[in-house]
Short mmCIF file of C-alpha atoms in Angstrom, two decimals:
data_model
loop_
_atom_site.label_atom_id
_atom_site.label_comp_id
_atom_site.label_asym_id
_atom_site.label_seq_id
_atom_site.Cartn_x
_atom_site.Cartn_y
_atom_site.Cartn_z
CA UNK A 17 -5.76 3.48 7.46
CA UNK A 18 -4.63 6.75 8.57
CA UNK A 19 -1.17 6.20 8.42
CA UNK A 20 -1.36 5.03 4.75
CA UNK A 21 -3.39 8.34 4.09
CA UNK A 22 -0.65 10.13 6.05
CA UNK A 23 1.88 8.70 3.81
CA UNK A 24 0.31 9.21 0.78
CA UNK A 25 -0.35 12.86 1.49
CA UNK A 26 3.16 13.87 2.79
CA UNK A 27 4.70 11.91 -0.30
CA UNK A 28 2.36 13.85 -2.45
CA UNK A 29 3.09 17.11 -1.21
CA UNK A 30 6.85 16.27 -1.71
CA UNK A 31 6.38 15.62 -5.38
CA UNK A 32 4.66 19.08 -5.30
CA UNK A 33 1.26 17.91 -6.66
CA UNK A 34 -2.42 18.42 -5.66
CA UNK A 35 -4.75 15.98 -4.76
CA UNK A 36 -6.51 16.71 -8.21
CA UNK A 37 -3.00 16.26 -9.83
CA UNK A 38 -2.54 12.89 -7.86
CA UNK A 39 -5.48 11.55 -8.86
CA UNK A 40 -5.60 11.91 -12.58
CA UNK A 41 -1.70 10.50 -12.46
CA UNK A 42 -2.77 7.58 -10.40
CA UNK A 43 -5.98 6.85 -12.21
CA UNK A 44 -8.00 7.51 -8.80
CA UNK A 45 -11.03 9.45 -8.29
CA UNK A 46 -10.49 12.69 -6.47
CA UNK A 47 -13.06 11.77 -3.90
CA UNK A 48 -11.02 8.55 -3.30
CA UNK A 49 -7.95 10.76 -2.99
CA UNK A 50 -9.34 12.99 -0.51
CA UNK A 51 -11.10 10.00 1.88
CA UNK A 52 -7.67 8.46 1.56
CA UNK A 53 -5.79 11.16 3.07
CA UNK A 54 -8.43 12.22 5.38
CA UNK A 55 -8.23 8.47 7.07
CA UNK A 56 -11.42 7.18 6.28
CA UNK A 57 -11.64 3.73 7.62
CA UNK A 58 -13.32 1.84 4.68
CA UNK A 59 -11.65 2.09 1.41
CA UNK A 60 -10.64 -0.60 -1.01
CA UNK A 61 -7.47 -2.00 -0.91
CA UNK A 62 -6.90 -2.47 -4.72
CA UNK A 63 -7.10 1.37 -4.95
CA UNK A 64 -5.16 1.88 -2.02
CA UNK A 65 -2.41 -0.05 -3.60
CA UNK A 66 -3.07 2.05 -6.87
CA UNK A 67 -2.26 4.95 -4.91
CA UNK A 68 0.94 3.44 -3.41
CA UNK A 69 2.17 2.55 -6.52
CA UNK A 70 2.82 5.93 -7.46
CA UNK A 71 5.73 5.80 -4.61
CA UNK A 72 6.92 2.19 -5.64
CA UNK A 73 5.02 0.63 -2.22
CA UNK A 74 2.39 -1.77 -1.78
CA UNK A 75 0.35 -2.60 1.19
CA UNK A 76 -0.28 -6.04 2.48
CA UNK A 77 -1.80 -7.52 5.73
CA UNK A 78 0.31 -8.27 8.48
CA UNK A 79 0.02 -8.59 12.35
CA UNK A 80 -0.13 -5.68 14.38
CA UNK A 81 3.00 -5.17 16.50
CA UNK A 82 4.10 -2.55 19.01
CA UNK A 83 7.53 -1.91 17.05
CA UNK A 84 5.57 -0.94 13.91
CA UNK A 85 3.54 1.69 15.37
CA UNK A 86 4.29 5.10 14.22
CA UNK A 87 4.10 8.30 15.96
CA UNK A 88 4.49 10.59 12.81
CA UNK A 89 3.29 10.60 8.82
CA UNK A 90 7.02 10.25 7.91
CA UNK A 91 7.38 6.82 9.61
CA UNK A 92 5.87 3.94 8.33
CA UNK A 93 6.30 0.22 8.84
CA UNK A 94 9.87 -1.34 7.77
CA UNK A 95 9.39 -2.36 4.23
CA UNK A 96 9.89 -6.29 4.19
CA UNK A 97 10.33 -8.02 0.69
CA UNK A 98 9.83 -11.38 2.30
CA UNK A 99 6.39 -11.67 3.62
CA UNK A 100 7.22 -14.83 5.71
CA UNK A 101 9.05 -12.29 7.86
CA UNK A 102 5.94 -10.32 9.14
CA UNK A 103 4.68 -12.52 11.90
CA UNK A 104 4.15 -11.67 15.06
CA UNK A 105 7.23 -11.09 17.48
CA UNK A 106 6.96 -13.50 19.98
CA UNK A 107 7.23 -10.90 22.69
CA UNK A 108 3.58 -9.67 21.96
CA UNK A 109 0.69 -10.83 24.20
CA UNK A 110 -1.62 -13.44 22.26
CA UNK A 111 -4.48 -11.77 21.10
CA UNK A 112 -8.10 -13.54 21.05
CA UNK A 113 -9.03 -12.17 18.22
CA UNK A 114 -7.00 -11.75 14.85
CA UNK A 115 -5.89 -8.32 14.40
CA UNK A 116 -4.06 -7.19 11.35
CA UNK A 117 -2.56 -4.13 10.23
CA UNK A 118 -1.34 -2.94 6.95
CA UNK A 119 2.06 -3.01 6.01
CA UNK A 120 3.93 -0.90 3.27
CA UNK A 121 6.47 -2.75 0.99
#
């Protein structure tokens, strides 16, 4: 979740609003906003999407791929409107467990 938390934090700061202002405007609790931005591993996806709606984005499950890893908060996976295109590239090795990442749409 840290990529989403970093995304929210960076874009909130671009708007020039505090965590408290963001919480009020998004209808979320201040504690949730703080935990999201700090990268808490277990957060409710409905609340994550509520936060992302402030930026016209949505998080959906998708396969982990090396091409979608980011090195900075400003880089997030490519926005894809067609969820069918979010399949694991064939160039990646098969994984014994189903691993999913969250993509921003």
